[in-house]
Coordinates of C-alpha atoms and ligand atoms in Angstrom, one line a residue:
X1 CA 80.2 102.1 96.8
X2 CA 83.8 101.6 98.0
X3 CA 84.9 101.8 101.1
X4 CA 88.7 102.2 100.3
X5 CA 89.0 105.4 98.2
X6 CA 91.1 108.3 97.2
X7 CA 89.7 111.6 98.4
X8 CA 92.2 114.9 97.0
X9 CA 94.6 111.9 95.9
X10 CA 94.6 110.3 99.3
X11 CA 93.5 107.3 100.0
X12 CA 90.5 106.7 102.8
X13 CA 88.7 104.3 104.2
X14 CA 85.2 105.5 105.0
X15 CA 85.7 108.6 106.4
X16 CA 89.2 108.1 107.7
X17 CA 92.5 108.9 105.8
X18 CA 94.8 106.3 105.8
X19 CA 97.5 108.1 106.9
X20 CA 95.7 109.3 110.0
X21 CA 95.5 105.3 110.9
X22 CA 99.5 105.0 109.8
X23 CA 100.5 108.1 112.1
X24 CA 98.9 107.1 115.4
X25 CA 98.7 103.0 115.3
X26 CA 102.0 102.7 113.5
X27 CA 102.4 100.1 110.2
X28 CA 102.7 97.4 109.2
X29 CA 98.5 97.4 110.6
X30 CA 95.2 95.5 109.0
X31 CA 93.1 98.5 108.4
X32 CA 89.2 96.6 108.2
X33 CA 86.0 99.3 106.9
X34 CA 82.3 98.7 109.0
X35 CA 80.5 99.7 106.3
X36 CA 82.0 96.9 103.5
X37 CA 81.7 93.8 105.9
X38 CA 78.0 95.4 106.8
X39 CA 77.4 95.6 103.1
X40 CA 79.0 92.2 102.3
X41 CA 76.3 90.7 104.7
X42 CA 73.2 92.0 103.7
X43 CA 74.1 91.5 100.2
X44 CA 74.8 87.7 100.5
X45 CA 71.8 87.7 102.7
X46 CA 69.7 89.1 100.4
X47 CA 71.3 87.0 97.7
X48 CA 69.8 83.9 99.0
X49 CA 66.4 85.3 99.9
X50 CA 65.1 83.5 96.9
X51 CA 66.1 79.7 99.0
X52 CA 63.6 80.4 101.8
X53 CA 64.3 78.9 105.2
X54 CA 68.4 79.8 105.7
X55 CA 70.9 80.1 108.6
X56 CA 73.8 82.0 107.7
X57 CA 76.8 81.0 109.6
X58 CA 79.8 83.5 109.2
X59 CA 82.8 81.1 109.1
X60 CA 85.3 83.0 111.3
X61 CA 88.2 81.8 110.4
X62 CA 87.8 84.4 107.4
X63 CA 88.5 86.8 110.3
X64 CA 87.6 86.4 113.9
X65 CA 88.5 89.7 115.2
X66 CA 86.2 90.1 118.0
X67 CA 84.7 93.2 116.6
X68 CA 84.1 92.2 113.3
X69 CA 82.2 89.4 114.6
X70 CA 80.1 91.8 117.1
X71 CA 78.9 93.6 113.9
X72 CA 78.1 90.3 112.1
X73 CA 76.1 89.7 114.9
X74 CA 74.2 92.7 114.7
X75 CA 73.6 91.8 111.1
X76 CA 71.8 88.8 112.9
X77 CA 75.0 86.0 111.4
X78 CA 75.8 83.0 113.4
X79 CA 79.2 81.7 113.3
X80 CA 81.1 78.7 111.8
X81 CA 83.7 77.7 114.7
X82 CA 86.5 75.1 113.9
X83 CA 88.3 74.9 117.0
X84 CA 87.5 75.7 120.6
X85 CA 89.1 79.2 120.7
X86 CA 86.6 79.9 118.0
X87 CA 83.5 79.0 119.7
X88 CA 84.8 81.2 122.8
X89 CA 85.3 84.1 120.4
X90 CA 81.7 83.5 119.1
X91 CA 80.4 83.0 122.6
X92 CA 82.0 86.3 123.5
X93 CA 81.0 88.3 120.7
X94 CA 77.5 87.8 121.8
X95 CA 76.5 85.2 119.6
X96 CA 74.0 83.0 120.7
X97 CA 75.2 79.6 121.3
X98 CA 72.1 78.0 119.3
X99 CA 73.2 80.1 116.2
X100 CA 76.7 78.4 116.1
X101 CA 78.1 75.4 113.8
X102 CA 80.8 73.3 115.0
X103 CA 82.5 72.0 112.2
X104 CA 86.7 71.0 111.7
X105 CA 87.9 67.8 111.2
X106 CA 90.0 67.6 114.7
X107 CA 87.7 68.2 117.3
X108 CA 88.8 66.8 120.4
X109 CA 86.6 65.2 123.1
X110 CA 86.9 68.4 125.6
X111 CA 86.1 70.5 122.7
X112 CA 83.1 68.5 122.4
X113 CA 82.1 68.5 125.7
X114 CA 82.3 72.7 126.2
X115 CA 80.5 72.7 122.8
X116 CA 77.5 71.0 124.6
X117 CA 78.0 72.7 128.0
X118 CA 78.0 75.8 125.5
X119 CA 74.6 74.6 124.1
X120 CA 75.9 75.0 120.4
X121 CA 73.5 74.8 117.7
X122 CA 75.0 72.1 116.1
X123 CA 78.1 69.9 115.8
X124 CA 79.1 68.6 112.0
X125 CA 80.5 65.5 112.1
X126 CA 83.7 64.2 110.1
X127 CA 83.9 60.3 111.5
X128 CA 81.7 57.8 112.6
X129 CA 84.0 57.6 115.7
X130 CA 83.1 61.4 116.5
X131 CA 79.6 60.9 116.3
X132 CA 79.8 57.7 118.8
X133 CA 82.0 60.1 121.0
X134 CA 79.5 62.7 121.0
X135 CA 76.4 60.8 121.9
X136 CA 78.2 59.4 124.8
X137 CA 79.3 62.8 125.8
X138 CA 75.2 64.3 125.6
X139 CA 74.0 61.0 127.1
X140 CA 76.6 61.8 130.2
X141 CA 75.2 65.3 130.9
X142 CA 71.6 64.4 129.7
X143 CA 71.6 66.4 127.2
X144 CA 70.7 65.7 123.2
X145 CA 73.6 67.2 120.7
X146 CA 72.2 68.1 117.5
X147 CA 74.2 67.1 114.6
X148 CA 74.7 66.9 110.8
X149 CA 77.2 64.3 108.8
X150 CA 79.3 65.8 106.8
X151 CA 79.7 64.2 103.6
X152 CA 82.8 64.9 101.0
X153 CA 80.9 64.7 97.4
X154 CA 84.4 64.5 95.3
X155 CA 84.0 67.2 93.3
X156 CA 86.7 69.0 92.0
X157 CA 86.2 72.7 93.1
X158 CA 88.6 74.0 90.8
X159 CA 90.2 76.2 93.5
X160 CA 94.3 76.3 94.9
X161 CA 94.8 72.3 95.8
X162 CA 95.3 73.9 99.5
X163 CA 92.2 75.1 99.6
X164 CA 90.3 72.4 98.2
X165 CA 88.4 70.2 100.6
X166 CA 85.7 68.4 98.5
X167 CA 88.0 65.7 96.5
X168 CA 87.7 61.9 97.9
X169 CA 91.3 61.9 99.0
X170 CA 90.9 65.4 100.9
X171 CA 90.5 64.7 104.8
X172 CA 86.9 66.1 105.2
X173 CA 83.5 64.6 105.4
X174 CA 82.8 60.9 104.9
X175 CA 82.7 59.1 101.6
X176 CA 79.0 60.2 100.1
X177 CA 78.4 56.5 99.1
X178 CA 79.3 54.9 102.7
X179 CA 77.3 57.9 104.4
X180 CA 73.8 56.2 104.2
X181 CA 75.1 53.1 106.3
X182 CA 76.7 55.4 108.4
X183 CA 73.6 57.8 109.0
X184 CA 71.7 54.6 109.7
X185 CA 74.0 53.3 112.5
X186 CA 74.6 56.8 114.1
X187 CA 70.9 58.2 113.7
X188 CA 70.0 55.2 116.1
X189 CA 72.6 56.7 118.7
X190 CA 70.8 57.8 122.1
X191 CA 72.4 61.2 122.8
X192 CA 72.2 62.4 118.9
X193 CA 69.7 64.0 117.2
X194 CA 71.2 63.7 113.8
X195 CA 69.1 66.0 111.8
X196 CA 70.7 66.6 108.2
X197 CA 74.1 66.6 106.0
X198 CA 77.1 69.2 105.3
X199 CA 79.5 70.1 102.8
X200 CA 82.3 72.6 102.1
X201 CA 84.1 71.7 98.5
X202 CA 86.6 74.5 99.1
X203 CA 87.6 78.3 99.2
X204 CA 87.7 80.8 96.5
X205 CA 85.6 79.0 94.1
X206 CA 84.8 81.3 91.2
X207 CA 83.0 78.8 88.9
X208 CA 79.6 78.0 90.7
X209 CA 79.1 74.4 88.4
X210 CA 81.1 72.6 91.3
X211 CA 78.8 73.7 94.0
X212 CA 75.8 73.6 91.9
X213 CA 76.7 69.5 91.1
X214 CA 77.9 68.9 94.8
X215 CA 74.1 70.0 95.5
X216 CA 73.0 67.4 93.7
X217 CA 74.6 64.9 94.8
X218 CA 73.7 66.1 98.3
X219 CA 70.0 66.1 96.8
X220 CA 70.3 62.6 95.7
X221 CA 71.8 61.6 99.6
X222 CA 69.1 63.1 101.3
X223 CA 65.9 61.7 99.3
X224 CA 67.9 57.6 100.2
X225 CA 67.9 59.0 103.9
X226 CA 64.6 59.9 103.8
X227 CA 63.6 57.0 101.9
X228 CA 65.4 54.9 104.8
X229 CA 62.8 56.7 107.2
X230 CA 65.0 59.0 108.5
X231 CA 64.0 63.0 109.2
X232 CA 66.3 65.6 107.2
X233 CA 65.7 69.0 108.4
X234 CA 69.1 70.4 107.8
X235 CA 71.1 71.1 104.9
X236 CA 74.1 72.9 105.5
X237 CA 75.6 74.2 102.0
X238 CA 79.2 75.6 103.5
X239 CA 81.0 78.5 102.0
X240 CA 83.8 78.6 99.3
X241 CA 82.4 81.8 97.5
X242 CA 85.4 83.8 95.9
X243 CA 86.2 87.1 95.4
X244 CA 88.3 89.7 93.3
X245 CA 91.7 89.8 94.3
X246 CA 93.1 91.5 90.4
X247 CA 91.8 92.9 87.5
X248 CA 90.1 90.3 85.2
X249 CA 89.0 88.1 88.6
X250 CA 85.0 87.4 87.9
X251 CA 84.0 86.1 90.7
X252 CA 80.6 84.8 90.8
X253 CA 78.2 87.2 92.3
X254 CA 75.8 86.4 95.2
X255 CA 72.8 87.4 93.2
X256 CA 74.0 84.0 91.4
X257 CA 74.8 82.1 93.4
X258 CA 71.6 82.9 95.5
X259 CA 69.9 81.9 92.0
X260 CA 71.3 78.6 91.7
X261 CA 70.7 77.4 95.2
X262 CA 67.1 78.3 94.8
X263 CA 66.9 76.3 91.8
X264 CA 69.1 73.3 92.9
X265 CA 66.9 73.4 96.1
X266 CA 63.8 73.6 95.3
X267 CA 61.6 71.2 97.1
X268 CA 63.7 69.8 99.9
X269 CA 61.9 70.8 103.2
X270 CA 64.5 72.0 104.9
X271 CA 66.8 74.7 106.4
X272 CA 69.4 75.6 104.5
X273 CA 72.7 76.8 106.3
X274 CA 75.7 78.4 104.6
X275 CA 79.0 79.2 105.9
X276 CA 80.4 82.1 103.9
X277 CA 83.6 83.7 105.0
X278 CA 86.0 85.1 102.2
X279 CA 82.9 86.9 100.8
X280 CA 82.1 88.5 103.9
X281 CA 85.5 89.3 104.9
X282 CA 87.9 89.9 101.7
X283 CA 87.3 93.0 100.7
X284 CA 86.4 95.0 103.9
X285 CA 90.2 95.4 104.7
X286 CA 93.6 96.4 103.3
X287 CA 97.0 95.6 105.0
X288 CA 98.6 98.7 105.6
X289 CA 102.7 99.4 105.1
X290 CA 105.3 101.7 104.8
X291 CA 107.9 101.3 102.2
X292 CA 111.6 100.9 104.2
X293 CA 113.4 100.9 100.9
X294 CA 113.6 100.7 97.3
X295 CA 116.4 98.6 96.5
X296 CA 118.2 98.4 92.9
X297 CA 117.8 94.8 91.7
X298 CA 119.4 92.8 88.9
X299 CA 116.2 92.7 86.7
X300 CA 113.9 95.0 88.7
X301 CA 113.9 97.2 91.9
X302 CA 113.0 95.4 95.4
X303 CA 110.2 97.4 96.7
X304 CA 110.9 96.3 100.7
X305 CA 107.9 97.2 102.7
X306 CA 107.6 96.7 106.7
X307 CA 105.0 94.6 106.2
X308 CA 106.0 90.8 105.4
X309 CA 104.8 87.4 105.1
X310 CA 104.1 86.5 109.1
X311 CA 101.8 89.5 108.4
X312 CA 100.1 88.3 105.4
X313 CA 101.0 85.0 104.3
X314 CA 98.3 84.2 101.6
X315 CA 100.9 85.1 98.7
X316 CA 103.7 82.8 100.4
X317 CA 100.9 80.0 101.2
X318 CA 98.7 80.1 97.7
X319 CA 100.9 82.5 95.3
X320 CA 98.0 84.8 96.0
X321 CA 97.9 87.8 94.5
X322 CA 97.1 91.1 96.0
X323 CA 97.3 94.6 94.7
X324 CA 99.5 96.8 95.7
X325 CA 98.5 101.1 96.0
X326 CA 100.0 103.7 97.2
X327 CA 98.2 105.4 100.0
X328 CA 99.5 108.8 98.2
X329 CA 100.3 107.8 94.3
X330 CA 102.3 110.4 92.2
X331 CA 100.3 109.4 88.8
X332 CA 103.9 107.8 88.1
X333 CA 104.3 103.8 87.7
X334 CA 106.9 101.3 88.3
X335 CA 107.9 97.8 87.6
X336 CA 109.0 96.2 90.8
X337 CA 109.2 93.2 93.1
X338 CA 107.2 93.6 96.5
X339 CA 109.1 92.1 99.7
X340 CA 109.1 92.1 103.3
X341 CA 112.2 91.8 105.4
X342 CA 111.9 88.3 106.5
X343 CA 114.9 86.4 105.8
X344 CA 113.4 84.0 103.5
X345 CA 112.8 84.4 99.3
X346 CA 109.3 83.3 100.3
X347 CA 108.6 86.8 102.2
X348 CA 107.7 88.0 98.3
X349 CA 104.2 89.8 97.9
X350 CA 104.8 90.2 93.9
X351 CA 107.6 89.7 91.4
X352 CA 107.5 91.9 88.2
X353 CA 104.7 94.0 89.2
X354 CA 103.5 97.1 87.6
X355 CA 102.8 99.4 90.3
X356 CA 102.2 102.9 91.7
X357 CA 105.9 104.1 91.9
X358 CA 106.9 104.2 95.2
X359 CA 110.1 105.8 97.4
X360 CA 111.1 104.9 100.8
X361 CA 108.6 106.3 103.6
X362 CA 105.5 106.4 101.1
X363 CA 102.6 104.3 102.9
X364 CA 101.0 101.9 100.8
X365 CA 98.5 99.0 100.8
X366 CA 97.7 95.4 99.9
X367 CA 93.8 94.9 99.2
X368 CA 91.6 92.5 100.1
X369 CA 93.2 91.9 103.2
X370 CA 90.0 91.0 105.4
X371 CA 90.1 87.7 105.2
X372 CA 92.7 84.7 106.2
X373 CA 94.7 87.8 106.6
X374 CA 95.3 88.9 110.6
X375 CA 94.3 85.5 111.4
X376 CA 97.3 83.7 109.8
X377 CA 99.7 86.2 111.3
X378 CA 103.1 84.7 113.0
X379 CA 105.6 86.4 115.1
X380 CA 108.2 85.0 113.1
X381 CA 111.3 86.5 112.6
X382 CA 110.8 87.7 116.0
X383 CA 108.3 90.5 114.7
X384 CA 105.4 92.0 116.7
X385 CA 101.9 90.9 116.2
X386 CA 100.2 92.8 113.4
X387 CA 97.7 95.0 114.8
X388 CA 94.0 95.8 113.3
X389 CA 91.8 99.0 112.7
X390 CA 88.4 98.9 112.3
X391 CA 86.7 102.2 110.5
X392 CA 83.1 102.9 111.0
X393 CA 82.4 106.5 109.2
X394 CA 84.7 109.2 110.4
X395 CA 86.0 106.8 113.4
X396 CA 87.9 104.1 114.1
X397 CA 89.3 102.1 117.2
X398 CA 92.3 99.3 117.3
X399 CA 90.2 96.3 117.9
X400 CA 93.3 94.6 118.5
X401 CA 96.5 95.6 120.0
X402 CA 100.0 95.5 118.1
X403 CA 101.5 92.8 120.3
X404 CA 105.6 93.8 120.4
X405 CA 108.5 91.5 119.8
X406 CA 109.1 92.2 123.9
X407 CA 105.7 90.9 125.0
X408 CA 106.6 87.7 123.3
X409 CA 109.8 87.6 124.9
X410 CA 108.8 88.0 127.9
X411 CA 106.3 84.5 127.8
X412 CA 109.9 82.6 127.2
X413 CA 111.2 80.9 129.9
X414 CA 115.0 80.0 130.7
X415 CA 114.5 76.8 132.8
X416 CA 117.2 76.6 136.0
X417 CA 119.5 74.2 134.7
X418 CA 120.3 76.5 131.7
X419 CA 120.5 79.9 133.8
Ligands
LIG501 C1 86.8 77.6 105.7 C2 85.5 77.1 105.8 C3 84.4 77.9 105.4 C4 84.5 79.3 104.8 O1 85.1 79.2 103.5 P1 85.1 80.6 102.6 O2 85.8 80.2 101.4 O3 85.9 81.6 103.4 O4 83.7 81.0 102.4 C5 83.1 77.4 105.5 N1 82.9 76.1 106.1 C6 83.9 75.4 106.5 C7 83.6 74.0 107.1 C8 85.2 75.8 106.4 O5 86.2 75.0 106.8

């Protein structure tokens, strides 16, 4: 079932019309459906059933709207955190501080500290350095941090170069060949109970032989630990599952992927955790827009909508692709460019496109907008803060608050010698 769909040649989201959502929250807005990021969860869940033992950490960078992760709660998910504000986030959602994994490269030593004041489940290390830092940190409040080494396999995931992480010369995990050595040196650590390995090749992976030969080289790492005499009870797998963003995308399903880690797993003893974000995320939200103008262009019409790249800046980051509906189409089609009115050429959502054909006022949307979407947004250009919807059935509530170009304004300071 879809949870964006036209009802009498409108287009909905669960129960709500879109244009409801336009006329009382105002666009540009991130419009995010209950029911798809519910669906999404139990589907990957269910997906890797066939593994066994598994903790599914939602990696909320995808989207950490505080709501969506209060239902990803409910749908008993953990949380990926890269940064302090995210483990706040997590913390204030209501997710228990055991079922949290602290990964990102730059964690700094207070981060660290409120991590284990926090109690979180478990920190992934990216240096030897922050493993030493950590130990000394537990040993200080006598308390033992649990933690995994995260290892960079170099594999090529095949994904956008920006969103690789799992090549040698990307600046995640440690080398897989030095991490033996370095296991041994930190395992022996008062402090640290250092309980397992990590990886995360990348994002938006649709070929699944990457992860499937990362695994074994993982597979390989932990039997030398455990040959070494060291106890492996965690595994943590990361995310990096893509999905369809245009027509002809095949993404791999979860029922596959959940197929593979069975089999590449089979027989390691231990608790595998995953970090899925995009899958969960993507496609339980649209960007919502008006259309300010159509303006003639040399080759093709500008289609300029009032939403722009501080909004959604995938397509300027990663030339990502998103498709472009109108919330009411006429049956008619166009060939246009997409832009926002930010004063740069980047601020382009789509050059050439064939489209629903559009006018000036018509509301329209960009899909598969859930994830890396609100998150990313800027105030640049001095615009307001995109705000989001979330739809559950026939009603919705802004789960976050359009924050205006004045409220900004007003956190600048002139200092004295200026005035
Ligand atoms: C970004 C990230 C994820 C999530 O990646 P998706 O492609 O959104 O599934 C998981 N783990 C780590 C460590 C990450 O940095």
């Amino acid at each position: 079932m879809d949870h964006f769909h036209y009802r009498d040649g409108a287009l909905w989201c669960e129960d709500v019309p879109l244009a409801r959502i336009a006329e009382e929250v105002g666009t540009p807005v991130y419009v995010y459906s209950a029911g798809a990021f519910r669906r999404h969860a139990r589907v990957f869940r269910e997906a890797l059933e066939p593994a066994g033992d598994v903790h599914l950490a939602y990696a909320i960078k995808a989207n950490p709207n505080l709501a969506v992760l209060r239902l990803l709660a409910a749908e008993g998910y953990g949380a990926d955190v890269v940064s302090g504000g995210e483990m706040a986030r997590a913390l204030a959602a209501g997710i228990p501080a055991a079922g949290i994994v602290f990964s990102g490269v730059g964690k700094t030593e207070a981060e660290l500290a409120r991590g284990l004041d926090a109690g979180i489940g478990q920190f992934n290390l990216e240096l030897e350095e922050e493993g030493v830092v950590l130990a000394r940190l537990a040993r200080e409040k006598g308390v033992t941090a649990r933690a995994v080494l995260r290892v960079n396999p170099d594999v090529d995931a095949g994904t956008h170069a920006k969103i690789s992480t799992g090549k040698r010369e990307n600046k995640f995990g440690v080398p897989i060949d030095q991490a033996p050595a370095m296991f041994a040196r930190l395992a022996a650590l008062p402090g640290l109970d250092l309980r397992g390995v990590a990886i995360h090749i990348g994002s938006q992976l649709f070929d699944i032989a990457p992860l499937e030969a990362a695994y074994a080289r993982v597979k390989r790492l932990v039997d030398d630990l455990r040959a070494a005499g060291h106890r492996i009870t965690h595994v943590d797998l990361g995310g990096g599952l893509g999905v369809r963003y245009k027509a002809g995308d095949v993404p791999t399903e979860p029922a596959d992927y959940g197929a593979m880690v069975a089999r590449a797993t089979r027989g390691w003893d231990a608790t595998l955790m995953f970090e899925p974000g995009r899958v969960i995320a993507g496609n339980a939200g649209v960007l919502l827009t008006r259309v300010i103008w159509v303006k003639p262009g040399v080759v093709h019409p500008y289609i300029i909508v009032d939403a722009a790249m501080n909004d959604l800046a995938r397509p300027a980051l990663y030339d990502a692709w998103h498709d472009f509906d109108a919330v009411v189409p006429t049956g008619d089609r166009m060939t246009a460019n997409i832009a926002g009115p930010v004063c740069e050429t980047g601020d382009t959502f789509a050059m050439a496109r064939e489209v629903d054909a559009v006018k000036g006022g018509d509301l329209a949307v960009f899909r598969t907008a859930g994830a890396y979407g609100a998150t990313m947004a800027s105030t640049y250009n001095s615009r307001a803060l995109v705000p989001e919807v979330l739809v559950d059935g026939d009603r919705y509530a802004v789960v976050a608050d359009r924050i205006s170009a004045e409220t900004i304004l007003a956190a600048e300071r002139v200092p004295e010698w200026l005035a």
